[in-house]
Coordinates of C-alpha atoms in Angstrom, one line a residue:
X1 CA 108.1 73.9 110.2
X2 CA 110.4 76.3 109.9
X3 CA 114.0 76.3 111.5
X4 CA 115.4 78.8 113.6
X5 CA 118.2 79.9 111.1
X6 CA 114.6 80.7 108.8
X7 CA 113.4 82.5 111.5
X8 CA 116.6 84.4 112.6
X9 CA 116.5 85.4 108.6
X10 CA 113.0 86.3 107.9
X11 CA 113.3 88.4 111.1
X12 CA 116.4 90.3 110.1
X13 CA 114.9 91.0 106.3
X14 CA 111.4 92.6 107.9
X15 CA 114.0 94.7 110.0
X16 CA 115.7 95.7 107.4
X17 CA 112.4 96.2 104.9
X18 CA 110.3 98.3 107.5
X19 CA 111.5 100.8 108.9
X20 CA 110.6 104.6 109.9
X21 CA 110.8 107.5 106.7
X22 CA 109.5 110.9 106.6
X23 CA 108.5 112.2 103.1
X24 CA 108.3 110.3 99.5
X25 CA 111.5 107.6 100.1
X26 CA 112.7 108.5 96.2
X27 CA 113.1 112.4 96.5
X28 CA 114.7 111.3 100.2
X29 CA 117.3 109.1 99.2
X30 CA 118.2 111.8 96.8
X31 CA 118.7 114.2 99.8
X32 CA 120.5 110.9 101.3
X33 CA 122.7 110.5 99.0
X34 CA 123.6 114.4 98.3
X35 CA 123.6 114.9 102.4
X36 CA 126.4 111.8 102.3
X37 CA 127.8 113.9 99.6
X38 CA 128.6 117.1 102.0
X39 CA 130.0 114.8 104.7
X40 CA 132.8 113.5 102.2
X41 CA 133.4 117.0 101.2
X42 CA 133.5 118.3 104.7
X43 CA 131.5 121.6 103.5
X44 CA 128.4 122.5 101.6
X45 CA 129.0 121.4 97.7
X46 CA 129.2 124.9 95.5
X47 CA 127.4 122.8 92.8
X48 CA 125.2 119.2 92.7
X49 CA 125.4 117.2 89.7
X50 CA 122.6 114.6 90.4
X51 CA 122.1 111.6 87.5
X52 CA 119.0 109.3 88.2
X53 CA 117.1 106.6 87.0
X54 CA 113.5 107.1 85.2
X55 CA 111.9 105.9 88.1
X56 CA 113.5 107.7 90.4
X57 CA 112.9 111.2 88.6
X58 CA 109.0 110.1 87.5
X59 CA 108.6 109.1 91.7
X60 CA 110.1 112.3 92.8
X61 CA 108.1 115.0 89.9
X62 CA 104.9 115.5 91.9
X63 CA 105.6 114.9 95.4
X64 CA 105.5 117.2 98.5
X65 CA 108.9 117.4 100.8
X66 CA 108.4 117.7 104.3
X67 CA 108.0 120.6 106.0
X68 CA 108.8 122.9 103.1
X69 CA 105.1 123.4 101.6
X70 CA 106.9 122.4 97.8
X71 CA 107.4 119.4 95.8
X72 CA 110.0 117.9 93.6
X73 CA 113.9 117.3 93.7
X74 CA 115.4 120.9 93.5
X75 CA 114.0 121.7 97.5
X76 CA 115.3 117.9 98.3
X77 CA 118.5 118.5 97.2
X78 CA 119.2 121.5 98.2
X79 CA 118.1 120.6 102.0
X80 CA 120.1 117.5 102.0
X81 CA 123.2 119.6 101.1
X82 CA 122.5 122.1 104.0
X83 CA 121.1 120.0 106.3
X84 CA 120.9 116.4 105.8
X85 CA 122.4 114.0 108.2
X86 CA 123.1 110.3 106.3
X87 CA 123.2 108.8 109.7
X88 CA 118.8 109.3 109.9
X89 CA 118.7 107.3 106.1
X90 CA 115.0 108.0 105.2
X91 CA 114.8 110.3 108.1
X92 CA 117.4 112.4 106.7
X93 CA 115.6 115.6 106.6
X94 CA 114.4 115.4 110.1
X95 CA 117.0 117.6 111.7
X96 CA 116.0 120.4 109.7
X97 CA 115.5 124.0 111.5
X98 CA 113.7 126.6 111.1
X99 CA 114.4 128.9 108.3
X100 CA 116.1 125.8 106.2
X101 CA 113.5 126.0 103.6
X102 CA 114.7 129.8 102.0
X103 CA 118.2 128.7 102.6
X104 CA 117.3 126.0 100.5
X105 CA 115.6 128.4 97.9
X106 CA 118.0 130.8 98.0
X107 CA 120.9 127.4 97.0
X108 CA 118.0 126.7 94.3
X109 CA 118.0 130.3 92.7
X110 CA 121.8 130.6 92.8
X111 CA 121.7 127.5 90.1
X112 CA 124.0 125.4 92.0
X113 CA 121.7 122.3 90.6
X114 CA 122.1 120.0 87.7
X115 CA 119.7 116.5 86.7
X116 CA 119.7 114.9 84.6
X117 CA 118.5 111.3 83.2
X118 CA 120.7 108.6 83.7
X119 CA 120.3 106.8 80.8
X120 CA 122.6 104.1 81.9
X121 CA 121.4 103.5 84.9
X122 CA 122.0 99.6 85.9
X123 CA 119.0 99.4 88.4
X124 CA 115.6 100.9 88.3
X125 CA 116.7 102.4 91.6
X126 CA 119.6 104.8 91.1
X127 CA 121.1 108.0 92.2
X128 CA 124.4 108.9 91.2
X129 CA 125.2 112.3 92.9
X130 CA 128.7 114.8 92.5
X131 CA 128.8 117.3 95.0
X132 CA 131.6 119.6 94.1
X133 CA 133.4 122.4 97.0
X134 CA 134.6 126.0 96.2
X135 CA 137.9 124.7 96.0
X136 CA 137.1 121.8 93.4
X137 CA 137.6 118.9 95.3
X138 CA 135.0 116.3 94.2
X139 CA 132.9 113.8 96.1
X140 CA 130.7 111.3 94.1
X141 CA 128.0 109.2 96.1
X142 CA 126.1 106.2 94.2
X143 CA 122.8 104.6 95.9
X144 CA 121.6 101.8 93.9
X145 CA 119.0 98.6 94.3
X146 CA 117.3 99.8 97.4
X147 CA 116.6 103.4 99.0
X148 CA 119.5 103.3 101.6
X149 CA 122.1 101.3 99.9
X150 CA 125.1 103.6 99.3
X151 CA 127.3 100.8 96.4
X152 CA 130.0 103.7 95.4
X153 CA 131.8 106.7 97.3
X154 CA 134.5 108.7 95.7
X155 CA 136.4 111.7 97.0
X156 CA 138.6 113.3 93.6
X157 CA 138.1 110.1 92.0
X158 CA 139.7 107.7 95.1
X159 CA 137.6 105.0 96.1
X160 CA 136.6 105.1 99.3
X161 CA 133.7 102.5 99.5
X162 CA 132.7 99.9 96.7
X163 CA 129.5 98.3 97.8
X164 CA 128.3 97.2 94.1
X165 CA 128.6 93.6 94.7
X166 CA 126.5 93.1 98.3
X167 CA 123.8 95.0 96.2
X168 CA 124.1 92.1 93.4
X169 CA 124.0 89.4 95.9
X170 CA 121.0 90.6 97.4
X171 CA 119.0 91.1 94.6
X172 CA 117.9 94.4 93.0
X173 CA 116.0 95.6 95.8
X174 CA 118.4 95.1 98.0
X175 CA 116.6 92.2 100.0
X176 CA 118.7 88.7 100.8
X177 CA 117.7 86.6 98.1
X178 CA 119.3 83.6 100.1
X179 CA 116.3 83.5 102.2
X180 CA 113.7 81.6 99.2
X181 CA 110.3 82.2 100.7
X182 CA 107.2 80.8 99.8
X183 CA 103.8 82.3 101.0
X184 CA 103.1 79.3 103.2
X185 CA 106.5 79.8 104.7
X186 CA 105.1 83.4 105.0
X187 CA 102.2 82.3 107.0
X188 CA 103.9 80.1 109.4
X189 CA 106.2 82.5 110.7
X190 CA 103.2 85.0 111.0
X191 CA 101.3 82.3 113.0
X192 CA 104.2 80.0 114.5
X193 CA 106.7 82.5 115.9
X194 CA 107.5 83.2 119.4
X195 CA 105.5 86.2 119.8
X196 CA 108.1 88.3 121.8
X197 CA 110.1 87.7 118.7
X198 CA 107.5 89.4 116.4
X199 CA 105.9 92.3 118.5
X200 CA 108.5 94.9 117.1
X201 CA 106.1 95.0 114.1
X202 CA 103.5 96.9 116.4
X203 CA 105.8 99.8 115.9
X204 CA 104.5 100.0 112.8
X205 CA 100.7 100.3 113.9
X206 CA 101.5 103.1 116.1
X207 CA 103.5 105.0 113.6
X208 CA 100.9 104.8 110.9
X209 CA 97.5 105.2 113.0
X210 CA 98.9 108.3 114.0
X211 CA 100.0 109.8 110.8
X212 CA 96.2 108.8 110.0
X213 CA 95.0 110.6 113.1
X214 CA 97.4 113.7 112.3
X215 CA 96.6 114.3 109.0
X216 CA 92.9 115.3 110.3
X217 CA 94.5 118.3 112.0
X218 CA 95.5 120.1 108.2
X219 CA 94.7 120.1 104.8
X220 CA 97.0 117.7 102.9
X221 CA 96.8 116.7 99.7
X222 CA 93.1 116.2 98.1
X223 CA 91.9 115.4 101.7
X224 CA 90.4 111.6 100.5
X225 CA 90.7 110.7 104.2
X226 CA 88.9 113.6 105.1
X227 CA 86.2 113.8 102.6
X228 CA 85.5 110.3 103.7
X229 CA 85.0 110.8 107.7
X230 CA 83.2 114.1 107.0
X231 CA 78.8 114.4 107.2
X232 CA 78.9 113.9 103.3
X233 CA 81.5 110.8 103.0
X234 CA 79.5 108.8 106.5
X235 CA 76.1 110.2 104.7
X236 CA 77.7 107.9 101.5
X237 CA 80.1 105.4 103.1
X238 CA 78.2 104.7 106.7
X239 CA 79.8 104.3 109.8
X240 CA 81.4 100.8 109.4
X241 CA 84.5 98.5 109.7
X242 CA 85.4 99.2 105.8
X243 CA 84.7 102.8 105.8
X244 CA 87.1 103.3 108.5
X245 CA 89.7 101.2 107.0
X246 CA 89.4 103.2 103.7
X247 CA 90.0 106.7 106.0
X248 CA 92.7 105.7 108.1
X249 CA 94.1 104.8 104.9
X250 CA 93.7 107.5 102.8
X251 CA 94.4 109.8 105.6
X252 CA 97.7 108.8 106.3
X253 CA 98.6 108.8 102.6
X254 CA 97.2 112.5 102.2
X255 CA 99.6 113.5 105.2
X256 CA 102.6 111.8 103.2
X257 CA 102.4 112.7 100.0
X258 CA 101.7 116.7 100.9
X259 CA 104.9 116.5 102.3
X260 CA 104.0 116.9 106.1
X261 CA 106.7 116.2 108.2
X262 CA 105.2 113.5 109.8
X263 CA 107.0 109.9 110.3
X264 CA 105.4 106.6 109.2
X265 CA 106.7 103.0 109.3
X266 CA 107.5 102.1 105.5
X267 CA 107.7 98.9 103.8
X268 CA 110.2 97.6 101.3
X269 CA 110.9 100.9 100.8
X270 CA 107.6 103.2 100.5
X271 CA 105.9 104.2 102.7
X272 CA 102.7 104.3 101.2
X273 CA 103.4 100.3 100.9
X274 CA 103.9 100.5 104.7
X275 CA 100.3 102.7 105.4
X276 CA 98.6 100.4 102.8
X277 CA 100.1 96.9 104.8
X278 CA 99.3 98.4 108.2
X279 CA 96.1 100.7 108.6
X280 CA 93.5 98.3 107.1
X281 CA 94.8 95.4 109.7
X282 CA 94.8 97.9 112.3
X283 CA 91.0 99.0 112.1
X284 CA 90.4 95.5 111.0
X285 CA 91.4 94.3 114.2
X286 CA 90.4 97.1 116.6
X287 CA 86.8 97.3 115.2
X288 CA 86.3 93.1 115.1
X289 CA 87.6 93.0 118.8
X290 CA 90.7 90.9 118.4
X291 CA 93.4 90.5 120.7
X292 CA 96.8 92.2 120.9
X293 CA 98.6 88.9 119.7
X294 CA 96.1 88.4 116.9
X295 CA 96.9 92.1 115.8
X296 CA 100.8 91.1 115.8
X297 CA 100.6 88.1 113.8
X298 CA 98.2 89.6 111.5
X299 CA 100.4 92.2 111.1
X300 CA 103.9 90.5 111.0
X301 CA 101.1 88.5 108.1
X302 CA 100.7 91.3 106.0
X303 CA 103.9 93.3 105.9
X304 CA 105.9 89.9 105.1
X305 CA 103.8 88.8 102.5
X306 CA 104.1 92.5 100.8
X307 CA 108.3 92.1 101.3
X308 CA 108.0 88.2 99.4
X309 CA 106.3 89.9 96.3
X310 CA 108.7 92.9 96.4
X311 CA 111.4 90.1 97.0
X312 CA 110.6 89.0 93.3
X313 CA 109.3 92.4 91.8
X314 CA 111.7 95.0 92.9
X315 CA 112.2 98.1 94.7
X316 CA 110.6 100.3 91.9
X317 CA 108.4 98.6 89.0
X318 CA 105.5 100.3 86.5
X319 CA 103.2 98.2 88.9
X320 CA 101.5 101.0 91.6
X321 CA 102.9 99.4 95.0
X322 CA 99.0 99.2 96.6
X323 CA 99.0 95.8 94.5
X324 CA 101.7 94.7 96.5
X325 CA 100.8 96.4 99.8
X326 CA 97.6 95.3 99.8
X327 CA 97.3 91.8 99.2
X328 CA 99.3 91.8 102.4
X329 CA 96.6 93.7 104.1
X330 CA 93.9 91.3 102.7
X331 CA 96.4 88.4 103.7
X332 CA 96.2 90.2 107.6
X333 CA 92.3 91.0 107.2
X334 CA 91.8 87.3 106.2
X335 CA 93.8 86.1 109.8
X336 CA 91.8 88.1 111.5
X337 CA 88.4 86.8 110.5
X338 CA 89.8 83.1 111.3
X339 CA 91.0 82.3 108.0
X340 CA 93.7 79.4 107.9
X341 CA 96.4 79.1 105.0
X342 CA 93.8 78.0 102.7
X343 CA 91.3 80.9 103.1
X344 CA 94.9 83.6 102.9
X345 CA 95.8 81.8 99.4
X346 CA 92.8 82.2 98.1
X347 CA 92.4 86.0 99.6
X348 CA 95.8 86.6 97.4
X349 CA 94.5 84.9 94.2
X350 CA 91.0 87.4 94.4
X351 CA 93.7 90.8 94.7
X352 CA 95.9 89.3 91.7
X353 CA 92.4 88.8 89.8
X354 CA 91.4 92.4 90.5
X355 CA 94.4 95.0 90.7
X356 CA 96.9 93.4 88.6
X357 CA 97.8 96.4 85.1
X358 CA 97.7 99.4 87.9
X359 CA 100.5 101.4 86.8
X360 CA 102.7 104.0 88.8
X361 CA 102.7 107.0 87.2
X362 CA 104.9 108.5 90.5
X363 CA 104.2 109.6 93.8
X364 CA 101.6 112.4 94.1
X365 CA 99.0 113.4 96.3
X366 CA 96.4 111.2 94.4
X367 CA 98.0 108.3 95.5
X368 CA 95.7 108.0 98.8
X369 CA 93.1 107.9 95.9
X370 CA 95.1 104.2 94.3
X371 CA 95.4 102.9 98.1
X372 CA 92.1 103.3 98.6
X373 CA 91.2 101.1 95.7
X374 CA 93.7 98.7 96.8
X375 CA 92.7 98.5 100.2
X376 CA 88.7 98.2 99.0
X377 CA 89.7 95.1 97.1
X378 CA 91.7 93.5 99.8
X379 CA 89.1 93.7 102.4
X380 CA 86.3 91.8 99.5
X381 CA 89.1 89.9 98.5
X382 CA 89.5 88.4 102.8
X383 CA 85.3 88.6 102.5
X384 CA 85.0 86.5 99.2
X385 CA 88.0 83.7 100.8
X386 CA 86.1 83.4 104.0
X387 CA 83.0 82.6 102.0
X388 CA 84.7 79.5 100.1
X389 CA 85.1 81.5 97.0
X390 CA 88.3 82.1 95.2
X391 CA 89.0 83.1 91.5
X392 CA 89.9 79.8 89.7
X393 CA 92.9 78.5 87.5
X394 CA 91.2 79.0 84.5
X395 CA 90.2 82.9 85.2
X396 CA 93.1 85.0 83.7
X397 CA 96.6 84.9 85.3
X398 CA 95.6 83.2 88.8
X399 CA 97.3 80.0 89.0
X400 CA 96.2 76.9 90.9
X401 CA 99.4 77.2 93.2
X402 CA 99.5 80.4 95.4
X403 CA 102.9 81.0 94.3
X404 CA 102.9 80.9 90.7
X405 CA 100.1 83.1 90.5
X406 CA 102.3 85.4 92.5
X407 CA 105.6 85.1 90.1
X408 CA 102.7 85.7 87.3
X409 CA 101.7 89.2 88.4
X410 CA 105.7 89.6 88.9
X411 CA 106.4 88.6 85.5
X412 CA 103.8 91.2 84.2
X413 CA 105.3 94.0 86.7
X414 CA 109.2 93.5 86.2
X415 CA 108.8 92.5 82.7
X416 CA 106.0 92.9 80.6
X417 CA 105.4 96.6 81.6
X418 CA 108.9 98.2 81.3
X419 CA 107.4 99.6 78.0
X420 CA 104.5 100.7 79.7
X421 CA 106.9 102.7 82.3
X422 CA 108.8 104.8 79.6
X423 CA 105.4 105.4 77.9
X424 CA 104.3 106.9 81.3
X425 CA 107.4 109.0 82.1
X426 CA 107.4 110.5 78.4
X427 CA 104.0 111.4 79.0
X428 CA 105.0 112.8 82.4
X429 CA 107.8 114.6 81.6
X430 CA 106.4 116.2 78.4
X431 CA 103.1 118.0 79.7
X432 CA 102.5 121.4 77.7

């Protein structure tokens, strides 16, 4: 069993791991960190000097910001510096009014801009940003290991905040690597905890199921969720349980990555991750008729077991993040259909079989198309589980123990595919 100081930690990490963000969370801690930028300089910066990792700049190439109907960093940048407020984190561009998008143009054609590659960069996550006034004076803002974690401030070269080392202590990815968890420690909080303890995860349902539920009012992205809920896609799909999973989905990602200035409840932080761990147990559970504390454990289920492989793999890795995101969702599926620990072990083992080698090649509309392949295999990876069946130790990288197999398709994220990531960004970055 667990004790309470377990509990009391596992509960702060999934507070701190999913919370609310608007837009793509790399091009958004961009406009974080520039925004933070203007509030040290007390005025808008005459000119933005912004060094960033590979990842950062490959996650941020093809993506739409909200509410401006364009992608990439320049429009990012150039609202956080007019607009942004640091205090909203990945809701920084929120506050936004109208007319803020040719302001931000008009900063963009005055060529007040500068990125470059940080060749340097000492995490995977990292955005190293000098905003400098009409009078000279400097501000330099550093976020580094996870989306929201400012670990350097300077105004003219002072120190004003060195946060370096709480980022080192906590990992990477910013999450409190103290608290060693295991996917059976996973599954007894999900199962075991006081439930008024857990139910702040249901924020998370209605956040997402309504960015779902939105996105049918426009025409975002490549309209996956659409095409699939229209007379052709029911025609092809049906009307069932995993056809509406594979919309709600899909949906909500189209919304996101077009840049619509709708909310969603991320996790680890993406929110794609946080979509991908929470629509699919959502519809699971509506469809299936369980109850509203099923629905919270299965939930709680799914978005922990996503933060315990990003624990170990990182805030950004050349693995997509539906690998992650999903086996939480088939973790959550597999709850819901009365699977015990054994049946949610062998539910992870069947998604680390299938989806393990799906590179990120950024964010980009055509994402809802990778979540939906994700979230396919998670709801046959619960169905093949419940059945008895479960990929074997001798099949590939899956591992007799749960958790191995796990730090296996960690090892080949974090490690084996770092070449793999600069192939992908050269390729990216060097289109005719």
């Amino acid at each position: 069993m667990l004790s309470q100081k377990e509990r009391e930690q596992i509960i702060a990490l999934v507070h701190q791991q999913v919370v609310p963000a608007i837009g793509c969370t790399e091009p958004i801690c961009v406009a974080l960190a520039v925004a933070r930028s203007r509030e040290v300089l007390e005025c808008v910066p005459a000119k933005i000097e912004a060094r960033l990792s590979a990842n950062i700049i490959k996650n941020a190439m093809g993506v739409g910001i909200p509410g401006t109907g364009m992608v990439g960093l320049p429009i990012a940048i150039a609202l956080g510096a007019l607009y942004g407020r640091s205090c909203l984190e990945l809701e920084v561009l929120r506050d936004c009014p109208a007319g803020a998008v040719e302001e931000g143009k008009s900063y963009i054609q005055r060529g007040a801009i500068h990125i470059t590659l940080a060749e340097d960069a000492p995490d995977k996550l990292y955005v190293d940003i000098t905003g400098t006034a009409p009078d000279g004076t400097t501000a330099r803002v550093v976020i580094s290991g996870h989306h929201t974690h400012f670990s350097r401030i300077e105004r003219n070269g002072e120190v004003l905040l060195d946060n370096a080392d709480s980022a080192a202590d906590s990992g990477d990815d910013g999450m409190d690597n103290a608290l060693t968890l295991t996917l059976k420690k996973v599954y007894d909080f999900a199962t075991t905890t006081p439930l008024e303890e857990i139910e702040f995860i249901n924020e998370a349902a209605k956040l997402n199921r309504d960015a779902a539920r939105r996105s049918l009012e426009g025409n975002y992205g490549h309209c996956l969720g659409k095409a699939l809920s229209r007379p052709l896609g029911r025609g092809i799909m049906g009307e069932s349980i995993f056809s509406h999973i594979l919309s709600s989905t899909s949906c909500a990602c189209d919304a996101r990555m077009a840049g619509a200035m709708i909310p969603v409840m991320s996790n680890s932080g993406s929110g794609n991750q946080g979509i991908c761990a929470t629509n699919p147990v959502v519809v699971f559970a509506e469809e299936n008729h369980n109850t509203a504390e099923e629905l919270t454990r299965a939930l709680m289920l799914s978005h922990l077991t996503a933060i315990y492989i990003k624990q170990n793999l990182g805030a950004l890795s050349a693995l997509c993040g539906c690998i992650v995101a999903s086996t939480g969702s088939s973790c959550g599926i597999t709850l819901l259909m009365g699977g015990g620990f054994e049946q949610v072990a062998a539910s992870v083992k069947n998604m680390v079989a299938n989806l393990t080698g799906m590179i990120c090649d950024g964010a980009k509309p055509s994402c809802a198309l990778k979540l939906t392949t994700g979230v396919s295999t998670a709801v046959l990876s619960a169905m093949l589980a419940m059945q008895g069946n479960c990929v074997s130790s001798v099949e590939g990288i899956v591992d007799e123990d749960v958790d191995r197999t796990i730090r296996n398709l960690v090892s080949i994220g974090a490690e084996a595919m770092n070449e793999t990531d600069r192939q992908v960004l050269d390729i990216m970055t060097h289109k005719a």
